[in-house]
Coordinates of C-alpha atoms in Angstrom, one line a residue:
M28 CA 9.4 8.5 -69.2
T29 CA 6.2 6.0 -69.3
T30 CA 5.7 5.9 -72.8
L31 CA 1.4 5.2 -73.7
R32 CA 0.4 2.1 -75.9
A33 CA -0.7 3.3 -79.3
P34 CA -4.6 2.2 -79.9
R35 CA -5.2 -0.6 -82.4
T36 CA -8.8 -0.2 -82.7
A37 CA -10.6 1.5 -85.9
A38 CA -12.2 4.0 -83.4
A39 CA -8.6 5.1 -81.8
A40 CA -7.0 6.0 -85.1
A41 CA -9.9 7.6 -86.6
G42 CA -8.0 10.6 -86.3
L43 CA -4.7 11.3 -85.8
A44 CA -4.9 14.4 -84.0
A45 CA -6.5 12.3 -81.1
L46 CA -3.9 10.2 -81.7
A47 CA -0.8 12.5 -81.3
V48 CA -2.3 13.9 -78.2
L49 CA -2.9 10.4 -76.6
A50 CA -0.5 8.3 -77.9
L51 CA 2.9 10.1 -79.2
P52 CA 5.3 9.3 -76.9
A53 CA 5.2 6.1 -78.3
L54 CA 5.5 7.0 -81.6
T55 CA 8.5 9.9 -81.4
G56 CA 11.7 8.2 -82.4
C57 CA 9.9 6.1 -82.8
G58 CA 9.8 5.4 -79.4
T59 CA 10.1 7.9 -76.1
Q60 CA 9.9 11.2 -76.3
A61 CA 13.0 12.5 -74.5
A62 CA 12.0 14.8 -72.4
G63 CA 14.2 18.1 -71.5
A64 CA 17.1 16.4 -73.4
A65 CA 19.9 18.2 -73.4
A66 CA 21.9 19.4 -76.7
P67 CA 24.5 17.3 -77.3
G68 CA 28.2 18.1 -77.1
P69 CA 31.0 17.5 -79.0
V70 CA 32.5 13.7 -79.5
T71 CA 34.0 12.5 -76.5
P72 CA 36.7 9.5 -76.4
G73 CA 35.4 6.3 -77.0
E74 CA 32.7 7.7 -80.0
G75 CA 35.5 7.6 -83.2
R76 CA 36.4 10.5 -85.0
S77 CA 33.5 13.4 -85.6
I78 CA 32.0 13.4 -88.8
R79 CA 30.4 16.9 -89.7
A80 CA 27.2 17.0 -91.5
T81 CA 25.6 19.9 -93.2
Q82 CA 22.0 21.3 -93.8
V83 CA 20.0 20.0 -96.8
S84 CA 16.4 21.5 -96.2
H85 CA 14.3 22.4 -93.8
V86 CA 11.6 20.5 -94.4
T87 CA 8.7 20.5 -92.0
D88 CA 7.9 23.1 -88.5
V89 CA 6.1 21.4 -85.8
H90 CA 2.4 20.6 -86.4
E91 CA -0.2 22.8 -84.5
A92 CA -2.4 20.3 -84.3
T93 CA 0.2 17.4 -82.9
G94 CA 2.7 19.6 -81.1
T95 CA 5.6 18.1 -83.1
T96 CA 7.3 17.0 -86.3
L97 CA 9.5 13.6 -86.5
L98 CA 11.1 13.1 -89.9
E99 CA 11.7 9.6 -90.8
G100 CA 12.5 6.9 -93.7
P101 CA 14.8 8.6 -96.1
V102 CA 14.8 6.8 -99.1
L103 CA 16.5 7.7 -102.4
D104 CA 14.7 6.8 -106.2
G105 CA 16.4 6.4 -109.2
R106 CA 17.2 9.9 -110.0
G107 CA 19.0 11.2 -107.2
R108 CA 15.2 12.5 -105.4
L109 CA 15.2 12.1 -101.6
T110 CA 11.7 10.6 -100.2
V111 CA 10.8 11.3 -96.2
V112 CA 8.1 10.7 -94.1
D113 CA 6.7 12.8 -91.5
V114 CA 5.2 10.5 -88.8
T115 CA 3.1 12.9 -87.1
A116 CA 1.9 15.3 -89.7
P117 CA -1.9 15.4 -89.0
A118 CA -4.7 14.6 -91.8
G119 CA -4.5 17.1 -94.4
E120 CA -0.9 17.8 -94.2
P121 CA 1.7 15.8 -96.0
K122 CA 2.9 12.4 -94.5
V123 CA 4.8 11.7 -97.1
L124 CA 7.5 14.3 -98.8
S125 CA 10.1 14.5 -101.8
V126 CA 13.2 16.9 -101.4
D127 CA 15.4 17.9 -103.6
V128 CA 18.5 17.5 -102.2
T129 CA 20.5 20.1 -104.5
T130 CA 18.2 23.1 -104.1
G131 CA 16.2 22.1 -100.9
R132 CA 13.0 22.5 -102.1
H133 CA 10.1 20.1 -100.8
R134 CA 7.0 19.1 -101.8
G135 CA 4.2 16.9 -100.4
V136 CA 3.6 13.7 -102.5
Y137 CA 0.9 11.9 -100.2
T138 CA -1.6 12.2 -97.4
D139 CA -4.2 10.5 -96.0
R140 CA -6.7 10.9 -93.2
T141 CA -5.3 8.6 -90.1
G142 CA -2.0 7.2 -91.3
A143 CA 1.2 7.4 -89.1
Y144 CA 3.8 6.3 -91.4
T145 CA 7.0 5.3 -89.9
S146 CA 9.4 4.3 -92.7
A147 CA 10.0 4.0 -96.1
Q148 CA 11.3 1.6 -98.7
L149 CA 11.4 0.9 -102.5
S150 CA 10.9 -2.7 -103.5
P151 CA 13.0 -4.7 -105.5
Y152 CA 10.4 -6.7 -106.9
D153 CA 7.8 -4.0 -107.9
G154 CA 9.4 -0.2 -107.7
R155 CA 6.5 0.5 -104.8
M156 CA 7.1 2.5 -101.9
Y157 CA 6.2 0.6 -98.7
L158 CA 5.2 2.5 -95.9
T159 CA 4.9 1.3 -92.0
D160 CA 1.8 2.7 -90.9
F161 CA 2.5 2.7 -86.7
A162 CA -1.2 4.0 -86.2
S163 CA -3.4 1.1 -87.7
G164 CA -0.5 -1.8 -87.8
S165 CA -0.6 -2.4 -91.3
V166 CA 2.0 -1.9 -94.2
V167 CA 0.7 0.8 -97.2
S168 CA 2.5 0.8 -100.6
I169 CA 2.0 3.7 -103.0
E170 CA 3.9 4.6 -106.6
P171 CA 6.9 7.1 -105.9
D172 CA 4.7 9.7 -106.8
G173 CA 2.5 8.8 -104.4
S174 CA -0.6 7.4 -106.8
D175 CA -2.1 4.3 -105.9
P176 CA -2.1 3.7 -102.3
R177 CA -2.7 0.1 -101.5
T178 CA -3.1 -1.6 -98.2
F179 CA -0.2 -4.2 -99.0
F180 CA -0.6 -6.1 -95.4
S181 CA -2.9 -5.6 -91.8
G182 CA -4.7 -7.9 -90.0
K183 CA -2.9 -10.0 -86.9
V184 CA 0.0 -11.9 -86.9
D185 CA -0.1 -14.5 -84.7
G186 CA -3.2 -13.8 -83.0
S187 CA -1.8 -10.3 -82.4
A188 CA -1.9 -7.2 -84.4
M189 CA 1.3 -5.5 -85.6
T190 CA 3.1 -2.1 -84.5
P191 CA 5.1 -2.1 -87.3
D192 CA 8.2 0.7 -87.1
D193 CA 10.9 0.0 -89.8
L194 CA 11.1 -2.1 -93.0
A195 CA 13.6 -4.0 -95.1
F196 CA 13.6 -6.0 -98.3
D197 CA 15.3 -9.1 -99.6
A198 CA 16.7 -9.4 -103.1
D199 CA 13.2 -11.0 -104.0
G200 CA 11.0 -8.7 -102.7
H201 CA 9.9 -10.2 -99.2
L202 CA 9.4 -8.2 -96.5
Y203 CA 11.2 -7.9 -93.0
V204 CA 9.3 -5.5 -90.2
S205 CA 10.3 -4.4 -86.7
D206 CA 7.3 -4.8 -84.7
A207 CA 7.6 -3.0 -81.7
H208 CA 4.3 -4.4 -80.2
G209 CA 4.8 -3.5 -76.7
T210 CA 5.3 0.8 -76.0
E211 CA 5.6 0.6 -72.5
P212 CA 9.3 0.8 -71.2
D213 CA 9.6 -2.7 -69.2
E214 CA 7.7 -4.8 -72.6
T215 CA 9.7 -7.3 -74.3
D216 CA 7.0 -8.8 -76.7
G217 CA 8.5 -7.1 -79.6
R218 CA 8.7 -9.1 -82.4
I219 CA 10.3 -9.1 -86.1
V220 CA 8.1 -10.3 -89.0
R221 CA 8.4 -11.7 -92.2
I222 CA 5.8 -10.9 -95.0
D223 CA 5.8 -12.6 -98.3
R224 CA 6.1 -10.2 -101.4
D225 CA 2.8 -11.1 -102.1
G226 CA 1.3 -9.6 -98.7
E227 CA -0.4 -13.4 -98.3
R228 CA 1.5 -15.0 -95.4
A229 CA 3.4 -13.7 -92.6
T230 CA 5.5 -15.6 -89.9
V231 CA 7.1 -14.3 -86.9
L232 CA 11.1 -14.5 -87.3
A233 CA 12.3 -13.3 -83.8
D234 CA 10.4 -12.3 -80.5
G235 CA 10.8 -11.5 -76.9
L236 CA 12.2 -8.0 -78.1
A237 CA 12.3 -5.0 -76.3
Q238 CA 10.9 -2.5 -78.9
P239 CA 12.5 -3.5 -81.9
N240 CA 12.8 -0.5 -84.2
G241 CA 16.0 -0.1 -86.7
I242 CA 16.1 -3.5 -89.2
M243 CA 18.7 -3.9 -92.3
F244 CA 20.1 -6.4 -94.0
D245 CA 23.7 -7.1 -93.9
P246 CA 25.5 -6.6 -97.6
D247 CA 26.0 -10.3 -98.0
L248 CA 21.8 -10.3 -97.3
A249 CA 22.8 -13.2 -94.5
G250 CA 21.3 -11.6 -91.5
L251 CA 19.5 -8.8 -90.4
W252 CA 20.7 -6.4 -87.9
I253 CA 18.0 -5.1 -85.6
S254 CA 17.8 -2.6 -82.5
E255 CA 16.2 -2.5 -79.6
L256 CA 15.1 0.6 -78.6
T257 CA 14.8 0.6 -74.8
E258 CA 17.6 -1.5 -74.3
D259 CA 20.0 0.6 -76.7
T260 CA 21.4 -2.7 -78.3
L261 CA 22.3 -4.3 -81.9
S262 CA 21.7 -7.7 -82.7
Y263 CA 22.4 -10.0 -85.5
L264 CA 19.9 -12.3 -86.4
L265 CA 21.4 -14.9 -88.9
L266 CA 18.8 -16.4 -91.7
D267 CA 18.0 -19.8 -93.2
A268 CA 19.1 -20.1 -96.6
G269 CA 15.2 -19.4 -97.8
K270 CA 15.5 -16.4 -95.2
T271 CA 12.4 -18.0 -93.5
A272 CA 14.1 -18.8 -89.7
V273 CA 16.2 -17.8 -87.8
T274 CA 19.1 -20.0 -87.2
S275 CA 21.3 -17.5 -84.7
R276 CA 20.6 -14.7 -82.7
H277 CA 23.3 -12.5 -80.5
E278 CA 23.4 -9.4 -79.0
A279 CA 26.1 -7.6 -80.8
V280 CA 26.5 -3.9 -79.8
H281 CA 25.6 -2.0 -77.0
V282 CA 25.4 1.6 -77.6
D283 CA 26.0 3.8 -74.8
G284 CA 23.8 6.9 -75.7
G285 CA 22.7 8.5 -72.3
L286 CA 19.8 9.9 -72.9
A287 CA 19.7 8.9 -76.1
Q288 CA 18.0 5.4 -77.8
T289 CA 18.6 3.6 -80.8
D290 CA 16.3 3.9 -83.8
S291 CA 16.8 3.3 -87.1
I292 CA 19.6 1.3 -88.9
A293 CA 21.5 1.4 -92.4
V294 CA 24.7 -0.2 -93.4
D295 CA 27.0 0.5 -96.2
A296 CA 29.4 -1.8 -98.8
D297 CA 31.6 -2.8 -95.9
G298 CA 29.5 -3.5 -93.9
N299 CA 29.5 -0.7 -91.1
L300 CA 26.1 0.8 -89.2
Y301 CA 25.1 3.8 -89.0
Q302 CA 22.8 3.7 -86.0
G303 CA 20.0 6.6 -85.7
L304 CA 19.6 8.1 -82.1
H305 CA 16.5 9.4 -80.6
G306 CA 17.2 11.8 -78.0
R307 CA 20.3 13.6 -79.5
P308 CA 20.3 14.5 -83.1
A309 CA 23.5 12.3 -84.0
I310 CA 24.2 9.2 -85.8
A311 CA 26.8 6.3 -83.9
V312 CA 28.9 4.5 -86.6
Y313 CA 30.0 1.0 -85.9
S314 CA 32.1 -1.5 -87.5
K315 CA 30.3 -5.1 -88.4
Y316 CA 32.5 -6.2 -85.6
G317 CA 31.4 -3.9 -82.9
A318 CA 33.8 -1.1 -83.1
R319 CA 32.5 2.5 -82.5
L320 CA 34.6 4.5 -85.8
A321 CA 32.5 7.8 -85.8
T322 CA 30.1 9.5 -84.7
V323 CA 27.9 11.9 -87.5
E324 CA 26.7 15.4 -85.6
L325 CA 25.3 18.7 -86.5
P326 CA 27.0 22.0 -85.7
A327 CA 26.2 22.8 -82.5
E328 CA 24.0 26.0 -83.0
A329 CA 21.7 23.5 -84.8
A330 CA 22.0 21.3 -82.7
A331 CA 20.3 23.2 -79.8
G332 CA 17.4 22.9 -81.2
L333 CA 16.7 18.9 -82.5
R334 CA 16.6 16.3 -81.1
S335 CA 16.8 13.2 -83.0
A336 CA 18.5 11.7 -86.1
T337 CA 16.2 8.7 -87.0
N338 CA 17.4 7.5 -90.1
V339 CA 20.3 7.4 -92.7
A340 CA 19.8 6.8 -96.6
I341 CA 23.2 6.6 -98.3
A342 CA 23.0 6.8 -102.2
P343 CA 24.2 3.8 -104.0
G344 CA 27.4 4.0 -105.7
R345 CA 28.4 7.0 -103.4
R346 CA 29.5 7.8 -100.4
T347 CA 27.1 11.2 -100.1
A348 CA 24.6 10.2 -97.1
Y349 CA 21.6 11.9 -95.9
T350 CA 20.0 11.7 -92.4
T351 CA 16.4 12.7 -91.1
V352 CA 16.5 14.8 -88.0
S353 CA 14.2 16.8 -85.7
G354 CA 13.0 18.5 -82.8
P355 CA 11.1 22.0 -81.6
D356 CA 13.2 23.7 -84.2
G357 CA 11.1 21.9 -87.0
G358 CA 12.1 18.5 -89.2
Y359 CA 15.4 19.1 -91.3
V360 CA 17.4 16.5 -94.3
Y361 CA 21.5 17.0 -93.3
R362 CA 24.0 15.7 -95.5
F363 CA 27.4 13.5 -94.5
E364 CA 30.0 11.7 -96.1
A365 CA 29.6 8.1 -95.1
L366 CA 33.0 5.9 -94.7
A367 CA 32.1 3.4 -97.3
E368 CA 29.6 3.6 -100.5
G369 CA 25.9 3.0 -100.5
I370 CA 23.9 -0.5 -101.3
R371 CA 20.5 -1.0 -102.1
Q372 CA 20.6 -1.8 -98.5
S373 CA 21.5 1.9 -97.4
N374 CA 18.6 3.1 -98.9
G375 CA 15.6 3.5 -96.4
G376 CA 13.8 1.7 -94.0

């Protein structure tokens, strides 16, 4: 299905309800909306072993104003509380929510008038939560409790505004952002952008990408794993010692997803990749060498009303993992057991 380019002018972003009507296919996933996508069947040969996920919380319902809901960006704080974003929440409804993973209770912690937040990540430098705003092309930071919102970065990068989707941090707190940039299926002008931790300088590390979505460092912080939504691929970008330039880049995995497309990425301590899927409520798990190890699945009766499992957070030092799942039945958080322990890079993005 052809997607619409997300508006980048201030007037176009003035109301999220209008944005949702005009440009929602470009947001969902955050990629294309798989209309009428079939519920997944059991794991097929070549998909590794099946890992069953169980429901933690029913967080959102479909919003009347936007006609959908889409949870993204799961991130755990030091107390084990989970934060998620609702990409398509309209003005006045919670756009950042806190979920108690023990009780399933949830509450809104932040909203605004125009933002469409597609990811969340905690900075190792200042401890603030950073959000990518797909609608305005900016990066916003808030305190973990939702207070003190600030625009961290906005404006053009190399003469062109961003359409930021996911983000990752290096150990020093510099940001690495997947810039979807083009939202037509045949466009390949997406980019990976590095933003210094003071927000003063932005550098394009890689371009010519087909709607880059997921982005996450490997366990050694030597390079970045990225996914390209409209190519269904994962690529590896090896960085130089200063992490200011790409020294090599190659396509590492092609995801045979059928109707599903590659969404966000998480890694565990062993370097395994957890690739979220848009169009199927499941997570494809690969080794760092590209072997399909497992598929994280929901119970069939739950999966029938859901369409995506966008992202994963694995608790640092533990194998407990959470995934954000959404569809016509609403937005949910599910829990599963990862193949290895989580690390900082496992948490959010």
